[in-house]
Short mmCIF file of C-alpha atoms and ligand atoms in Angstrom, two decimals:
data_model
loop_
_atom_site.label_atom_id
_atom_site.label_comp_id
_atom_site.label_asym_id
_atom_site.label_seq_id
_atom_site.Cartn_x
_atom_site.Cartn_y
_atom_site.Cartn_z
CA MET A 979 43.86 -24.81 73.32
CA THR A 980 45.97 -22.26 71.48
CA GLN A 981 48.31 -20.17 73.61
CA LEU A 982 46.84 -16.72 74.33
CA ARG A 983 44.49 -16.81 71.36
CA HIS A 984 42.35 -14.07 72.84
CA PRO A 985 44.43 -12.21 75.45
CA GLU A 986 42.19 -9.19 74.92
CA ARG A 987 39.42 -10.87 76.89
CA LEU A 988 41.40 -10.94 80.14
CA ARG A 989 42.87 -7.50 79.41
CA ALA A 990 39.40 -6.02 78.87
CA PHE A 991 38.11 -7.67 82.05
CA ILE A 992 40.99 -6.22 84.10
CA GLY A 993 40.37 -2.75 82.68
CA ALA A 994 36.62 -2.86 83.23
CA LEU A 995 36.99 -4.16 86.79
CA ALA A 996 39.59 -1.52 87.68
CA GLU A 997 37.28 1.16 86.29
CA LEU A 998 34.38 -0.22 88.31
CA ILE A 999 36.47 -0.21 91.52
CA ASP A 1000 37.75 3.32 90.77
CA GLY A 1001 34.15 4.46 91.33
CA ASN A 1002 34.18 3.13 94.94
CA PRO A 1003 30.94 1.16 94.57
CA ARG A 1004 29.14 -0.41 97.49
CA GLU A 1005 30.19 -4.05 97.87
CA SER A 1006 26.79 -5.28 96.68
CA ASP A 1007 27.06 -3.19 93.49
CA LEU A 1008 30.63 -4.29 92.96
CA LEU A 1009 29.66 -7.96 93.25
CA HIS A 1010 26.67 -7.48 90.96
CA ARG A 1011 28.44 -5.53 88.23
CA GLY A 1012 31.76 -7.34 88.63
CA GLY A 1013 29.86 -10.62 88.44
CA LYS A 1014 28.41 -9.63 85.09
CA LEU A 1015 31.89 -8.79 83.78
CA LEU A 1016 33.26 -12.10 85.04
CA SER A 1017 30.33 -13.97 83.52
CA GLN A 1018 31.25 -12.48 80.13
CA LEU A 1019 34.87 -13.52 80.60
CA VAL A 1020 34.10 -17.14 81.51
CA SER A 1021 31.46 -17.55 78.82
CA HIS A 1022 34.40 -17.96 76.39
CA ASP A 1023 36.96 -20.72 76.90
CA ASP A 1024 39.57 -19.54 74.43
CA TRP A 1025 41.81 -17.14 76.33
CA LEU A 1026 43.44 -18.90 79.30
CA PRO A 1027 47.02 -19.91 78.37
CA ASP A 1028 47.77 -23.63 78.73
CA ALA A 1029 50.38 -23.02 81.45
CA TYR A 1030 47.58 -21.93 83.81
CA THR A 1031 45.37 -24.97 83.13
CA ILE A 1032 47.69 -27.74 84.31
CA PRO A 1033 46.53 -29.80 87.30
CA ASP A 1034 48.80 -31.31 89.93
CA PRO A 1035 48.09 -34.82 91.18
CA ALA A 1036 48.81 -33.79 94.78
CA ARG A 1037 46.55 -30.75 95.20
CA TYR A 1038 44.44 -28.15 93.42
CA GLN A 1039 46.41 -25.35 91.78
CA GLN A 1040 45.93 -21.62 92.21
CA PHE A 1041 47.64 -19.67 89.41
CA LEU A 1042 47.86 -15.89 89.68
CA LEU A 1043 46.78 -14.30 86.37
CA HIS A 1044 46.82 -10.66 87.46
CA ALA A 1045 47.30 -8.55 90.58
CA ASP A 1046 46.10 -4.96 90.64
CA SER A 1047 49.02 -2.54 91.13
CA ARG A 1048 47.40 -1.33 94.34
CA GLN A 1049 46.39 -4.86 95.39
CA ARG A 1050 42.73 -3.84 95.29
CA PHE A 1051 41.97 -7.11 93.48
CA SER A 1052 43.61 -10.23 92.09
CA ILE A 1053 42.56 -12.77 89.48
CA VAL A 1054 43.49 -16.44 89.69
CA SER A 1055 42.74 -19.66 87.81
CA PHE A 1056 41.82 -22.56 90.07
CA VAL A 1057 42.67 -25.87 88.46
CA TRP A 1058 41.03 -28.93 89.96
CA GLY A 1059 42.37 -32.37 89.25
CA PRO A 1060 39.78 -35.18 89.23
CA GLY A 1061 38.06 -35.39 92.62
CA GLN A 1062 40.15 -32.65 94.27
CA SER A 1063 38.70 -30.27 96.87
CA THR A 1064 39.74 -27.50 99.24
CA PRO A 1065 39.56 -27.68 103.01
CA ILE A 1066 36.78 -25.60 104.59
CA HIS A 1067 38.18 -22.05 104.40
CA ASP A 1068 37.33 -18.35 104.47
CA HIS A 1069 38.51 -15.36 102.38
CA ARG A 1070 37.97 -12.20 104.50
CA VAL A 1071 37.58 -10.12 101.32
CA TRP A 1072 34.90 -10.06 98.61
CA GLY A 1073 35.15 -12.74 95.95
CA LEU A 1074 33.71 -13.76 92.60
CA ILE A 1075 33.98 -17.31 91.25
CA GLY A 1076 33.37 -17.85 87.54
CA MET A 1077 33.27 -21.35 86.05
CA LEU A 1078 35.34 -21.70 82.91
CA ARG A 1079 35.63 -25.43 82.23
CA GLY A 1080 34.07 -28.51 83.82
CA ALA A 1081 32.01 -27.92 86.99
CA GLU A 1082 32.49 -27.47 90.74
CA TYR A 1083 30.51 -27.58 93.97
CA SER A 1084 30.67 -24.82 96.56
CA GLN A 1085 29.31 -25.84 99.97
CA GLY A 1086 28.68 -23.00 102.42
CA PHE A 1087 29.20 -23.42 106.18
CA ALA A 1088 27.92 -21.49 109.20
CA ARG A 1089 28.80 -21.70 112.89
CA SER A 1090 26.29 -23.44 115.11
CA PRO A 1091 25.79 -22.22 118.69
CA ASP A 1092 28.22 -24.88 119.99
CA GLY A 1093 30.97 -23.52 117.71
CA ARG A 1094 30.94 -26.35 115.19
CA LEU A 1095 30.69 -25.62 111.48
CA GLU A 1096 27.55 -26.92 109.85
CA ARG A 1097 26.55 -27.07 106.21
CA GLU A 1098 24.43 -24.09 105.24
CA GLY A 1099 21.95 -25.16 102.59
CA PRO A 1100 22.74 -27.39 99.66
CA ALA A 1101 26.00 -27.16 97.71
CA ILE A 1102 25.88 -24.82 94.71
CA ARG A 1103 26.90 -26.46 91.44
CA LEU A 1104 28.64 -24.06 89.06
CA GLU A 1105 28.57 -24.78 85.33
CA PRO A 1106 30.60 -22.95 82.63
CA GLY A 1107 29.55 -19.30 82.43
CA HIS A 1108 28.08 -19.31 85.99
CA VAL A 1109 29.33 -16.89 88.66
CA GLU A 1110 29.03 -17.10 92.46
CA ALA A 1111 29.65 -14.08 94.73
CA LEU A 1112 31.24 -14.25 98.20
CA SER A 1113 31.12 -11.58 100.89
CA PRO A 1114 32.82 -11.54 104.30
CA ARG A 1115 29.51 -10.18 105.60
CA SER A 1116 27.29 -13.07 104.50
CA ASN A 1117 28.83 -16.23 103.04
CA ASP A 1118 32.57 -16.23 103.60
CA VAL A 1119 33.15 -19.84 104.72
CA HIS A 1120 32.91 -22.64 102.21
CA GLN A 1121 34.47 -25.77 100.77
CA VAL A 1122 34.90 -26.15 97.02
CA SER A 1123 35.33 -29.36 95.07
CA ASN A 1124 35.62 -30.56 91.50
CA ALA A 1125 32.23 -31.94 90.48
CA PHE A 1126 33.99 -34.56 88.39
CA SER A 1127 36.00 -37.57 89.53
CA ASP A 1128 37.43 -38.21 86.07
CA ARG A 1129 38.30 -34.85 84.56
CA VAL A 1130 39.88 -31.47 85.21
CA SER A 1131 37.73 -28.43 86.07
CA ILE A 1132 38.87 -24.81 85.99
CA SER A 1133 37.33 -21.72 87.58
CA ILE A 1134 38.43 -18.09 87.46
CA HIS A 1135 38.33 -16.32 90.83
CA VAL A 1136 38.52 -12.62 91.57
CA TYR A 1137 39.15 -11.35 95.10
CA GLY A 1138 39.21 -7.94 96.72
CA ALA A 1139 42.90 -8.16 97.69
CA ASN A 1140 46.13 -9.91 96.73
CA ILE A 1141 44.49 -13.14 97.84
CA GLY A 1142 47.66 -15.26 97.96
CA ALA A 1143 48.99 -12.96 100.70
CA VAL A 1144 45.82 -12.59 102.79
CA LYS A 1145 45.97 -13.98 106.34
CA ARG A 1146 42.84 -16.10 106.59
CA ALA A 1147 41.81 -19.48 107.94
CA VAL A 1148 41.09 -23.10 107.16
CA TYR A 1149 38.71 -24.93 109.51
CA GLU A 1150 38.14 -28.38 110.90
CA PRO A 1151 34.47 -29.43 111.00
CA ASP A 1152 34.59 -28.99 114.79
CA GLY A 1153 35.22 -25.27 114.16
CA THR A 1154 38.96 -25.30 114.97
CA GLU A 1155 40.64 -22.53 112.99
CA LYS A 1156 44.17 -22.60 111.51
CA LEU A 1157 46.06 -19.68 109.92
CA PHE A 1158 46.09 -20.01 106.11
CA ILE A 1159 48.10 -17.93 103.61
CA SER A 1160 47.54 -19.61 100.27
CA GLY A 1161 50.34 -18.21 98.10
CA TYR A 1162 50.26 -19.10 94.40
CA SER A 1163 51.26 -22.10 92.29
CA ASN A 1164 53.11 -20.08 89.63
CA ALA A 1165 56.24 -17.92 89.55
CA PHE A 1166 55.40 -16.15 86.26
CA LEU A 1167 52.32 -14.32 85.00
CA PRO A 1168 50.75 -14.41 81.52
CA ASN A 1169 51.88 -11.59 79.24
CA ILE A 1170 48.65 -10.02 78.03
CA TRP A 1171 50.33 -6.73 77.13
CA ASP A 1172 52.16 -7.54 73.88
CA LEU A 1173 49.94 -5.62 71.47
CA SER A 1174 52.23 -5.96 68.44
CA LYS A 1175 50.16 -8.65 66.72
CA GLU A 1176 46.92 -6.80 67.27
CA SER A 1177 48.50 -3.55 66.13
CA LYS A 1178 49.64 -5.24 62.89
CA ALA A 1179 46.21 -6.72 62.20
CA PRO A 1180 44.38 -5.05 59.32
FE1 FE2 B 1822 37.07 -20.15 98.45
#
């Protein structure tokens, strides 16, 4: 993968999403239209710089690619090593998950009357180009895992806040909740704003 071969794809996505949010859409419209934009972004696998694709043997990685200046949204690359998965967790803000490379399973959970968390329907398998939407009002609790035990998978997630700083929760299957602030795996962000090469192009 060439470094930043097509930085304009992420730049265009950020611009289009900010414009969409500027219009104060209802959450359902935002997820629908934002999902289409994200689907376009993840239908090409030629723009994510290598530094944000590197797995860690210990745990999945969450690299911040962009944070909106008003923290209205953030964009991250999730990098799954072979067989890696998240704990059961929530988000508390809207979310869009777009599959870029490989595949992943997202298993929804719902509280049963006795307080335990139970699987809600079958796991959704995301393939490259697919997008799943999450809403705090309907399907906020899930567990995500790499569909492959022998290769890396990467998905691009968009959330309605600076997700690494959001106070949210991870859960035990018995429903026990623990405070979770995810942070990010990287200290530096990709530079998608150097337009000199594009400006010099004929
Ligand atoms: Fe999640």
